[in-house]
């Protein structure tokens, strides 16, 4: 079994009118199949860039990226993406938004309709299939975008601060739900966040990026047993790892 | 229709049952506000003309305008049909050409570089200056009026269409690109539906422009239509009829506008402008 993804020597420089912006430098990172990796780092250090590179959305860059052994040259089919905002289409219902992927890639519509209903049940928004995004709360919208990312059963799920726009309570609940879904489906996940405790709570491994240009500055293994619950957050191991990561981040200028 | 078929109808025209008692306008009486305001204005006008003994040729009292409207209503109606046809045809032609033009301009940079400067420059040429030329080329029939109307109404539609096609969130573009969508699919699934609210605001502006265009076309050469009636009444100093003619003329514009709004509500019930207010369910 090849690694879920394998990034080596990735370097991304954006051209811009004010001169080139050096976003990532010498990133090497591997994920095992089914591994949950959280990424922390100061704002503007290139976390989103890392995700876009994995999704095959960036123009030529230096270094190599493979997903399950396949080199990434353009948009990669085996990837699902969730952004900070739900980016739902106002003109489509919940079901229509989830099925977008299926329509665009011309997959078997009927078979995926069943999957969509399954996923809707999995994330707990049954009954809202025919509602429009504006009729949903932020948390529900983000659940829809999670369904959309999972509809084509991609082995790799990329999440860019997916719960950043939610209030603290909803966010905690979404973390529990995401863990449950992940235990159920066993995707490989790259999860970008600004919250240290969220990163630790969810991950098998937490990667810390340095200030721009982003490099891998530290990696923390999280061996806490699963399923984790809110009590886990008070366990000595959890508190210790969070503390270490906070010191690591502050040593290099904080999460700023 | 750009709406999912299986979706239940949106609760658009439903009255708010649990709305707070104060600060809520009832939709049913909304129209009364402008009507009452206009009635007060008209009464003041009538009073001013009588008290100040203004010559009816300069400013007729509203009662004289109403009399003229009642006396000439069949005459005015006949001419209103002509102008109405010109306006509707001019408007539809501008929509049928303007929307595809807006799409083409966004589709290809080369087309944008070729056509946009021409559109913009043509906008700076006053249409009233070209209109006499159309009379020489095409005579005084329906066609030159439709053409002037089209030329004026076309531009706002092109601009609003292209703005709407470009106004896409970067994440949305990344998302659809990550699905390996073709350029056509990006237009079909994202850009075009996203542009519909913009297109409709362009169309609403265009209804007024199309009306102006038809009248301008009639001013420079016509033997029928409300613009022609205006010119004739003006030269014969029949000021009450001049005013009376404005009523069917504005009615044409208002009806066309209302038709566009109706179409908008049917086609894009999900749009914020159409919904008016947010309705949300939370978990
Ligand atoms: N398309 C682009 N063109 C030019 N520069 C860009 C582009 N996208 C990102 N950048 C720059 O690259 C750097 C990294 O951006 P990126 O969005 O990856 O950061 P981030 O770590 O996700 O930040 P945040 O935590 O605020 O989301 C930033 O300095 C940003 O200004
Ligand atoms: Mg980011």
Coordinates of C-alpha atoms and ligand atoms in Angstrom, one line a residue:
Chain A
X1 CA 0.0 0.0 0.0
X2 CA 1.6 3.3 -1.0
X3 CA 1.3 6.3 1.3
X4 CA -2.0 8.2 1.2
X5 CA -0.1 11.2 0.1
X6 CA 3.6 11.9 -0.2
X7 CA 4.9 15.4 -0.5
X8 CA 8.6 15.9 -1.0
X9 CA 10.6 19.1 -1.4
X10 CA 7.5 21.2 -2.1
X11 CA 8.3 24.8 -2.8
X12 CA 5.6 27.3 -3.9
X13 CA 6.3 30.8 -5.0
X14 CA 3.4 33.0 -6.1
X15 CA 4.1 35.6 -8.7
X16 CA 2.5 38.9 -7.8
X17 CA 2.7 42.6 -8.8
X18 CA 4.6 43.5 -5.7
X19 CA 7.2 40.8 -6.3
X20 CA 7.2 37.0 -5.8
X21 CA 5.6 35.7 -2.6
X22 CA 7.4 32.7 -1.2
X23 CA 4.7 30.7 0.4
X24 CA 6.1 27.2 1.1
X25 CA 9.7 25.9 1.2
X26 CA 11.1 22.4 1.4
X27 CA 7.9 20.8 2.7
X28 CA 8.1 17.0 3.0
X29 CA 5.2 15.2 4.5
X30 CA 3.7 11.7 4.3
X31 CA 0.4 10.3 5.5
X32 CA -0.5 6.7 6.0
X33 CA -3.8 5.5 4.7
X34 CA -6.5 6.4 7.1
X35 CA -4.4 8.8 9.1
X36 CA -5.7 12.1 10.5
X37 CA -3.2 14.9 10.2
X38 CA -3.8 18.4 11.6
X39 CA -1.9 21.4 10.4
X40 CA -1.2 24.4 12.6
X41 CA 0.7 27.5 11.7
X42 CA 0.7 31.3 11.8
X43 CA -1.7 33.1 9.5
X44 CA -0.3 33.5 6.0
X45 CA 2.3 30.7 6.4
X46 CA 1.0 28.7 3.5
X47 CA -1.5 26.2 5.0
X48 CA -4.2 26.8 2.4
X49 CA -1.4 26.8 -0.2
X50 CA -0.4 23.3 1.0
X51 CA -4.0 22.1 0.7
X52 CA -4.4 23.5 -2.8
X53 CA -1.1 22.0 -3.9
X54 CA -2.4 18.6 -2.7
X55 CA -5.7 19.1 -4.5
X56 CA -3.8 19.8 -7.8
X57 CA -5.1 23.4 -7.9
X58 CA -1.8 25.2 -8.2
X59 CA 0.1 25.8 -11.3
X60 CA 3.6 24.2 -11.6
X61 CA 5.6 24.2 -8.4
X62 CA 8.8 22.6 -7.4
X63 CA 8.9 19.3 -5.6
X64 CA 6.8 16.2 -6.0
X65 CA 3.3 15.3 -4.8
X66 CA 1.8 11.8 -5.0
X67 CA -1.6 10.7 -3.9
X68 CA -1.7 6.9 -3.4
X69 CA 1.3 6.6 -5.6
X70 CA -0.1 8.8 -8.5
X71 CA 1.8 12.0 -9.2
X72 CA -0.5 15.0 -9.0
X73 CA -0.5 17.0 -12.2
X74 CA -4.0 18.7 -12.2
X75 CA -7.1 18.5 -10.2
X76 CA -7.0 15.1 -8.4
X77 CA -10.1 13.0 -8.6
X78 CA -9.7 11.1 -5.3
X79 CA -9.9 14.2 -3.2
X80 CA -12.7 15.9 -1.3
X81 CA -12.4 19.5 -0.1
X82 CA -14.1 21.5 2.6
X83 CA -13.4 25.2 2.9
X84 CA -13.8 27.6 5.8
X85 CA -17.1 28.9 4.4
X86 CA -19.4 26.3 3.1
X87 CA -19.3 27.7 -0.5
X88 CA -22.7 26.3 -1.3
X89 CA -24.6 27.3 -4.4
X90 CA -27.6 29.4 -3.4
X91 CA -29.6 28.2 -6.4
X92 CA -29.3 24.5 -5.5
X93 CA -31.0 22.6 -2.7
X94 CA -29.0 20.6 -0.1
X95 CA -29.3 17.5 -2.3
X96 CA -28.5 19.5 -5.5
X97 CA -25.3 20.9 -3.8
X98 CA -24.2 17.5 -2.7
X99 CA -24.8 16.0 -6.2
X100 CA -22.8 18.7 -7.9
X101 CA -19.6 16.6 -7.9
X102 CA -21.6 13.7 -9.4
X103 CA -23.0 15.8 -12.2
X104 CA -19.7 17.4 -13.1
X105 CA -17.8 14.1 -13.2
X106 CA -20.8 12.4 -14.9
X107 CA -20.9 9.6 -12.3
X108 CA -23.8 7.2 -12.0
X109 CA -26.5 9.6 -10.7
X110 CA -28.9 7.0 -9.2
X111 CA -26.3 5.1 -7.3
X112 CA -24.9 8.3 -5.8
X113 CA -28.4 9.6 -4.9
X114 CA -28.5 6.7 -2.5
X115 CA -25.1 7.6 -1.2
X116 CA -26.1 11.2 -0.8
X117 CA -29.1 10.2 1.4
X118 CA -26.8 8.0 3.4
X119 CA -24.4 10.8 4.0
X120 CA -27.2 13.2 4.9
X121 CA -28.2 10.7 7.6
X122 CA -24.6 10.3 8.7
X123 CA -24.1 14.1 9.3
X124 CA -27.6 14.4 10.8
X125 CA -29.4 16.7 8.4
X126 CA -32.1 14.4 7.2
X127 CA -35.4 16.2 6.4
X128 CA -33.5 19.1 4.9
X129 CA -32.7 17.5 1.5
X130 CA -34.9 20.0 -0.4
X131 CA -34.0 23.1 1.6
X132 CA -32.0 25.9 0.1
X133 CA -28.7 27.0 1.8
X134 CA -30.2 30.3 3.0
X135 CA -32.6 28.3 5.1
X136 CA -29.8 26.5 7.0
X137 CA -27.7 27.6 9.9
X138 CA -23.9 27.9 9.5
X139 CA -23.3 24.5 11.2
X140 CA -25.8 22.8 8.9
X141 CA -24.3 24.4 5.8
X142 CA -20.9 23.1 6.8
X143 CA -22.4 19.6 7.2
X144 CA -23.7 19.9 3.7
X145 CA -20.3 20.8 2.3
X146 CA -18.9 17.8 4.2
X147 CA -21.4 15.6 2.4
X148 CA -20.5 17.1 -0.9
X149 CA -16.8 16.4 -0.2
X150 CA -17.6 12.8 0.6
X151 CA -20.1 12.0 -2.1
X152 CA -17.7 10.4 -4.6
X153 CA -16.0 8.4 -1.8
X154 CA -12.6 10.0 -2.1
X155 CA -9.9 8.3 0.0
X156 CA -8.4 11.7 0.9
X157 CA -10.3 14.5 2.6
X158 CA -8.8 18.1 2.7
X159 CA -10.3 20.5 5.2
X160 CA -9.3 24.1 5.4
X161 CA -10.4 25.6 8.8
X162 CA -13.8 24.0 8.2
X163 CA -15.2 25.1 11.6
X164 CA -13.5 28.4 11.9
X165 CA -16.6 30.4 11.2
X166 CA -18.7 28.5 13.8
X167 CA -19.4 29.5 17.4
X168 CA -17.5 27.6 20.1
X169 CA -20.3 25.3 21.1
X170 CA -21.2 24.3 17.6
X171 CA -17.5 23.9 16.8
X172 CA -17.1 21.4 19.7
X173 CA -20.1 19.4 18.5
X174 CA -18.8 19.4 15.0
X175 CA -15.4 18.1 16.2
X176 CA -17.2 15.1 17.9
X177 CA -19.2 14.5 14.8
X178 CA -16.2 14.7 12.5
X179 CA -14.4 12.1 14.7
X180 CA -17.5 9.8 14.6
X181 CA -17.7 10.2 10.8
X182 CA -14.0 9.6 10.4
X183 CA -14.1 6.5 12.6
X184 CA -17.0 5.3 10.5
X185 CA -15.4 6.0 7.1
X186 CA -11.7 5.9 7.8
X187 CA -10.6 8.6 5.3
X188 CA -7.2 10.0 5.3
X189 CA -7.7 13.6 6.5
X190 CA -5.6 16.8 6.2
X191 CA -7.2 19.2 8.6
X192 CA -6.1 22.8 8.8
X193 CA -7.0 24.8 11.8
X194 CA -6.0 27.7 14.0
X195 CA -7.2 26.0 17.2
X196 CA -4.5 24.0 19.0
X197 CA -7.0 21.9 21.1
X198 CA -9.1 21.2 18.0
X199 CA -6.0 20.0 16.2
X200 CA -4.9 17.7 19.0
X201 CA -8.4 16.4 19.7
X202 CA -8.9 15.2 16.2
X203 CA -5.5 14.2 15.0
X204 CA -3.1 11.2 15.0
X205 CA -0.4 13.6 14.2
X206 CA -0.1 17.4 14.4
X207 CA 2.2 19.3 12.0
X208 CA 3.3 22.8 12.8
X209 CA 4.4 25.1 10.0
X210 CA 6.8 28.0 10.5
X211 CA 6.2 31.6 9.5
X212 CA 6.3 32.3 5.7
X213 CA 7.9 30.7 3.8
X214 CA 6.2 27.8 5.6
X215 CA 8.4 24.9 6.5
X216 CA 7.6 21.9 8.7
X217 CA 8.8 23.2 12.1
X218 CA 7.5 20.4 14.4
X219 CA 5.5 17.3 14.4
X220 CA 3.6 15.9 17.4
X221 CA 2.3 12.4 17.7
X222 CA -1.1 12.1 19.5
X223 CA -1.5 8.6 20.8
X224 CA -4.7 9.3 22.8
X225 CA -7.2 6.4 22.6
X226 CA -10.3 6.8 20.5
X227 CA -13.1 7.5 20.5
X228 CA -12.1 10.7 22.3
X229 CA -14.7 12.8 24.1
X230 CA -14.9 16.0 26.0
X231 CA -13.3 14.4 29.0
X232 CA -10.2 13.6 26.8
X233 CA -9.6 17.4 26.7
X234 CA -8.9 17.3 30.4
X235 CA -6.6 14.4 30.4
X236 CA -3.0 15.1 31.4
X237 CA -1.6 13.8 28.1
X238 CA -3.9 16.1 26.1
X239 CA -3.0 19.1 28.2
X240 CA 0.7 18.3 27.9
X241 CA 0.6 18.0 24.1
X242 CA -1.4 21.2 23.7
X243 CA 1.1 23.0 26.0
X244 CA 4.0 21.7 23.9
X245 CA 2.5 22.9 20.7
X246 CA 1.6 26.3 22.1
X247 CA 5.2 26.8 23.2
X248 CA 6.4 25.6 19.8
X249 CA 4.2 28.1 18.1
X250 CA 5.0 31.0 20.4
X251 CA 8.7 30.4 20.1
X252 CA 8.3 31.3 16.5
X253 CA 6.0 34.3 16.8
X254 CA 2.6 32.8 17.8
X255 CA -0.4 31.9 15.8
X256 CA -0.8 35.6 14.8
Chain B
X1 CA -35.8 27.3 -14.3
X2 CA -32.7 27.7 -12.2
X3 CA -34.0 26.0 -9.2
X4 CA -34.0 22.4 -8.1
X5 CA -37.1 20.8 -9.4
X6 CA -38.0 18.7 -6.4
X7 CA -37.7 21.7 -4.1
X8 CA -40.9 22.7 -2.3
X9 CA -42.1 26.2 -3.2
X10 CA -40.3 28.9 -1.2
X11 CA -42.3 30.7 1.4
X12 CA -42.1 34.0 -0.5
X13 CA -45.5 35.5 -0.4
X14 CA -46.5 34.1 2.9
X15 CA -47.5 36.7 5.4
X16 CA -45.5 36.6 8.6
X17 CA -47.7 35.0 11.2
X18 CA -45.5 35.5 14.2
X19 CA -44.1 38.9 13.3
X20 CA -43.8 41.4 16.0
X21 CA -46.7 43.8 16.1
X22 CA -44.7 47.0 15.7
X23 CA -42.4 48.0 12.8
X24 CA -44.0 45.5 10.3
X25 CA -45.4 46.9 7.1
X26 CA -48.4 44.9 5.8
X27 CA -47.7 44.1 2.2
X28 CA -51.4 44.7 1.2
X29 CA -51.3 48.4 2.1
X30 CA -47.8 49.1 0.7
X31 CA -49.1 50.6 -2.5
X32 CA -51.1 53.1 -0.6
X33 CA -48.1 55.2 0.4
X34 CA -47.1 56.4 -3.1
X35 CA -50.8 56.7 -4.1
X36 CA -51.6 59.0 -1.1
X37 CA -48.5 61.0 -1.7
X38 CA -49.3 61.5 -5.4
X39 CA -52.9 62.5 -4.6
X40 CA -51.6 65.1 -2.2
X41 CA -49.2 66.4 -4.9
X42 CA -52.0 66.5 -7.5
X43 CA -54.3 68.4 -5.2
X44 CA -51.6 71.0 -4.5
X45 CA -51.0 71.3 -8.2
X46 CA -54.7 71.9 -8.9
X47 CA -54.9 74.5 -6.1
X48 CA -51.8 76.3 -7.2
X49 CA -52.9 76.6 -10.8
X50 CA -56.3 77.9 -9.9
X51 CA -55.1 80.4 -7.2
X52 CA -52.1 81.7 -9.2
X53 CA -54.2 81.9 -12.4
X54 CA -51.6 80.0 -14.5
X55 CA -52.3 79.9 -18.2
X56 CA -53.5 76.3 -19.1
X57 CA -51.0 76.4 -22.1
X58 CA -48.1 76.8 -19.7
X59 CA -49.4 74.4 -16.9
X60 CA -52.8 72.9 -17.2
X61 CA -54.6 71.9 -14.0
X62 CA -54.8 68.2 -13.3
X63 CA -58.5 68.3 -14.0
X64 CA -57.9 69.5 -17.6
X65 CA -55.4 66.7 -18.0
X66 CA -57.9 64.1 -16.8
X67 CA -60.5 65.6 -19.2
X68 CA -58.1 65.3 -22.1
X69 CA -57.3 61.7 -21.0
X70 CA -61.1 60.9 -21.0
X71 CA -61.8 62.7 -24.3
X72 CA -58.8 61.2 -26.2
X73 CA -58.5 57.8 -24.5
X74 CA -59.1 55.7 -27.7
X75 CA -56.7 57.9 -29.7
X76 CA -54.1 57.6 -27.0
X77 CA -54.6 53.9 -26.6
X78 CA -54.1 53.3 -30.3
X79 CA -50.8 55.1 -30.2
X80 CA -49.8 53.5 -27.0
X81 CA -50.1 50.1 -28.7
X82 CA -47.6 51.2 -31.3
X83 CA -45.1 52.6 -28.8
X84 CA -45.7 49.6 -26.5
X85 CA -44.8 47.2 -29.3
X86 CA -41.6 49.2 -30.1
X87 CA -40.5 49.2 -26.5
X88 CA -41.2 45.5 -25.9
X89 CA -39.4 44.5 -29.2
X90 CA -36.5 46.8 -28.4
X91 CA -36.2 45.5 -24.9
X92 CA -36.4 41.8 -26.0
X93 CA -33.9 42.3 -28.7
X94 CA -31.5 44.0 -26.3
X95 CA -31.9 41.1 -23.8
X96 CA -31.5 38.5 -26.5
X97 CA -28.3 40.1 -27.8
X98 CA -27.0 41.6 -24.5
X99 CA -26.9 38.5 -22.4
X100 CA -25.0 36.4 -25.0
X101 CA -22.7 39.3 -25.7
X102 CA -22.0 39.5 -21.9
X103 CA -21.3 35.7 -21.9
X104 CA -19.0 35.9 -24.9
X105 CA -17.0 38.8 -23.4
X106 CA -16.3 36.7 -20.3
X107 CA -15.7 33.5 -22.2
X108 CA -12.8 34.8 -24.2
X109 CA -10.3 37.4 -23.5
X110 CA -9.8 38.0 -27.3
X111 CA -13.5 38.7 -27.7
X112 CA -13.4 41.0 -24.7
X113 CA -10.5 42.9 -26.1
X114 CA -12.2 43.2 -29.5
X115 CA -15.8 44.0 -28.5
X116 CA -15.6 45.9 -25.2
X117 CA -13.9 49.0 -26.6
X118 CA -16.5 49.1 -29.4
X119 CA -19.4 48.7 -26.9
X120 CA -18.0 51.4 -24.7
X121 CA -17.3 53.9 -27.5
X122 CA -20.7 53.3 -29.0
X123 CA -22.1 54.2 -25.6
X124 CA -20.5 57.7 -25.8
X125 CA -22.3 58.5 -29.1
X126 CA -25.6 60.1 -28.3
X127 CA -28.4 57.9 -29.7
X128 CA -30.4 61.0 -30.4
X129 CA -27.8 62.0 -32.9
X130 CA -27.9 58.6 -34.8
X131 CA -31.7 58.4 -34.8
X132 CA -32.2 60.8 -37.8
X133 CA -29.7 58.6 -39.7
X134 CA -32.0 55.6 -39.1
X135 CA -34.9 57.6 -40.5
X136 CA -32.9 58.1 -43.7
X137 CA -31.8 54.5 -43.9
X138 CA -34.9 52.7 -42.6
X139 CA -37.8 55.1 -43.0
X140 CA -40.4 56.0 -40.4
X141 CA -41.7 52.5 -39.6
X142 CA -41.4 50.3 -36.6
X143 CA -37.8 49.1 -37.2
X144 CA -35.8 52.3 -36.6
X145 CA -37.5 52.8 -33.3
X146 CA -36.8 49.3 -32.2
X147 CA -33.2 49.8 -33.2
X148 CA -32.8 53.0 -31.2
X149 CA -34.4 51.3 -28.2
X150 CA -32.1 48.3 -28.6
X151 CA -29.0 50.4 -28.9
X152 CA -29.8 52.2 -25.6
X153 CA -31.0 49.2 -23.6
X154 CA -28.2 46.9 -24.8
X155 CA -25.3 48.3 -22.8
X156 CA -26.5 47.9 -19.2
X157 CA -27.4 44.3 -20.0
X158 CA -24.0 43.4 -21.3
X159 CA -22.3 45.1 -18.4
X160 CA -24.5 43.5 -15.7
X161 CA -24.2 40.1 -17.3
X162 CA -20.4 40.2 -17.5
X163 CA -20.1 41.5 -13.9
X164 CA -22.3 38.7 -12.7
X165 CA -20.3 36.1 -14.5
X166 CA -17.1 37.3 -13.0
X167 CA -18.4 37.8 -9.4
X168 CA -17.5 34.3 -8.2
X169 CA -15.9 33.5 -4.9
X170 CA -12.4 32.2 -5.4
X171 CA -13.2 29.2 -3.2
X172 CA -16.2 28.4 -5.4
X173 CA -13.9 28.4 -8.4
X174 CA -11.4 26.2 -6.7
X175 CA -14.1 23.8 -5.7
X176 CA -15.5 23.4 -9.2
X177 CA -12.0 23.2 -10.6
X178 CA -11.1 20.5 -8.1
X179 CA -13.9 18.5 -9.7
X180 CA -12.1 18.7 -13.0
X181 CA -14.9 20.7 -14.5
X182 CA -14.5 21.8 -18.1
X183 CA -14.7 25.5 -19.0
X184 CA -18.2 25.0 -20.3
X185 CA -19.3 23.2 -17.0
X186 CA -17.9 26.1 -15.0
X187 CA -20.1 28.5 -17.0
X188 CA -23.1 26.1 -16.9
X189 CA -22.9 25.1 -13.2
X190 CA -21.5 28.2 -11.6
X191 CA -21.0 31.4 -13.6
X192 CA -24.3 31.6 -15.4
X193 CA -26.6 30.8 -12.4
X194 CA -24.5 33.1 -10.3
X195 CA -25.0 35.9 -12.9
X196 CA -28.8 35.7 -13.0
X197 CA -29.5 38.2 -10.2
X198 CA -27.0 40.6 -11.9
X199 CA -28.7 40.1 -15.3
X200 CA -32.0 40.9 -13.8
X201 CA -30.9 44.1 -12.3
X202 CA -29.5 45.0 -15.7
X203 CA -32.8 44.1 -17.3
X204 CA -34.7 46.3 -14.9
X205 CA -32.6 49.3 -15.8
X206 CA -33.0 48.3 -19.5
X207 CA -36.8 48.6 -19.3
X208 CA -36.5 52.3 -18.7
X209 CA -33.8 52.7 -21.3
X210 CA -35.9 50.9 -23.9
X211 CA -38.9 53.2 -23.3
X212 CA -36.7 56.3 -23.7
X213 CA -35.2 54.8 -26.9
X214 CA -38.6 54.2 -28.5
X215 CA -39.8 57.7 -27.8
X216 CA -36.5 59.2 -29.1
X217 CA -37.0 57.2 -32.2
X218 CA -40.5 58.6 -32.6
X219 CA -39.4 62.2 -32.0
X220 CA -37.1 62.2 -35.0
X221 CA -39.5 60.7 -37.5
X222 CA -42.8 59.0 -37.1
X223 CA -46.5 59.3 -38.0
X224 CA -47.7 57.3 -35.0
X225 CA -46.9 56.4 -31.4
X226 CA -47.0 58.3 -28.2
X227 CA -43.7 60.2 -29.1
X228 CA -45.5 61.4 -32.2
X229 CA -48.5 62.5 -30.2
X230 CA -46.2 64.4 -27.9
X231 CA -44.6 66.3 -30.8
X232 CA -47.9 67.1 -32.4
X233 CA -49.5 68.2 -29.1
X234 CA -46.5 70.3 -28.4
X235 CA -46.6 72.1 -31.8
X236 CA -50.4 72.7 -31.4
X237 CA -49.8 74.0 -27.8
X238 CA -52.3 71.4 -26.5
X239 CA -50.5 71.2 -23.2
X240 CA -53.3 69.2 -21.4
X241 CA -52.9 66.4 -24.0
X242 CA -49.1 66.6 -23.7
X243 CA -49.5 65.7 -20.0
X244 CA -52.2 63.1 -20.7
X245 CA -49.9 61.3 -23.1
X246 CA -47.3 60.9 -20.3
X247 CA -49.7 58.6 -18.4
X248 CA -49.9 55.7 -20.9
X249 CA -46.2 56.3 -21.7
X250 CA -45.1 55.7 -18.1
X251 CA -47.7 52.9 -17.8
X252 CA -45.8 51.1 -20.6
X253 CA -42.5 51.4 -18.7
X254 CA -44.1 50.3 -15.4
X255 CA -45.8 47.3 -16.9
X256 CA -42.6 46.1 -18.6
X257 CA -40.7 46.6 -15.3
X258 CA -43.4 44.6 -13.4
X259 CA -43.2 41.8 -16.0
X260 CA -39.4 41.6 -15.4
X261 CA -39.8 41.5 -11.7
X262 CA -42.4 38.7 -12.0
X263 CA -40.1 36.7 -14.2
X264 CA -37.3 37.2 -11.7
X265 CA -39.4 35.9 -8.8
X266 CA -40.2 32.8 -10.9
X267 CA -36.7 32.1 -12.1
X268 CA -34.6 32.9 -9.1
X269 CA -36.6 32.5 -5.9
X270 CA -33.4 31.8 -4.0
X271 CA -31.9 35.2 -4.6
X272 CA -31.6 37.6 -1.6
X273 CA -33.1 40.5 -3.5
X274 CA -36.1 38.4 -4.3
X275 CA -36.5 36.8 -0.9
X276 CA -36.4 40.2 0.8
X277 CA -35.5 38.8 4.1
X278 CA -33.5 35.9 5.5
X279 CA -35.5 32.9 6.7
X280 CA -33.5 30.4 8.6
X281 CA -34.0 27.2 10.4
X282 CA -31.4 26.2 13.0
X283 CA -30.7 22.9 14.6
Ligands
LIG1 N1 -3.0 33.6 -5.5 C1 -2.0 34.2 -4.8 N2 -1.2 35.1 -5.3 C2 -0.3 35.7 -4.6 N3 0.0 35.4 -3.3 C3 -0.8 34.5 -2.7 C4 -1.8 33.8 -3.4 N4 -2.4 33.0 -2.5 C5 -1.8 33.1 -1.4 N5 -0.8 34.0 -1.5 C6 0.2 34.4 -0.4 O1 0.8 33.2 0.0 C7 1.0 33.2 1.4 C8 0.3 32.0 2.0 O2 -1.1 32.0 1.8 P1 -2.1 30.9 2.4 O3 -3.4 31.3 2.0 O4 -1.6 29.6 2.0 O5 -1.9 31.1 4.0 P2 -2.6 30.4 5.2 O6 -1.6 29.8 6.0 O7 -3.7 29.6 4.7 O8 -3.2 31.7 6.0 P3 -4.5 31.7 6.9 O9 -4.2 31.0 8.1 O10 -4.7 33.2 7.1 O11 -5.6 31.1 6.1 C9 0.3 34.5 1.9 O12 1.3 35.4 2.2 C10 -0.5 35.0 0.8 O13 -0.5 36.4 0.7
LIG2 MG1 -5.8 29.7 4.8

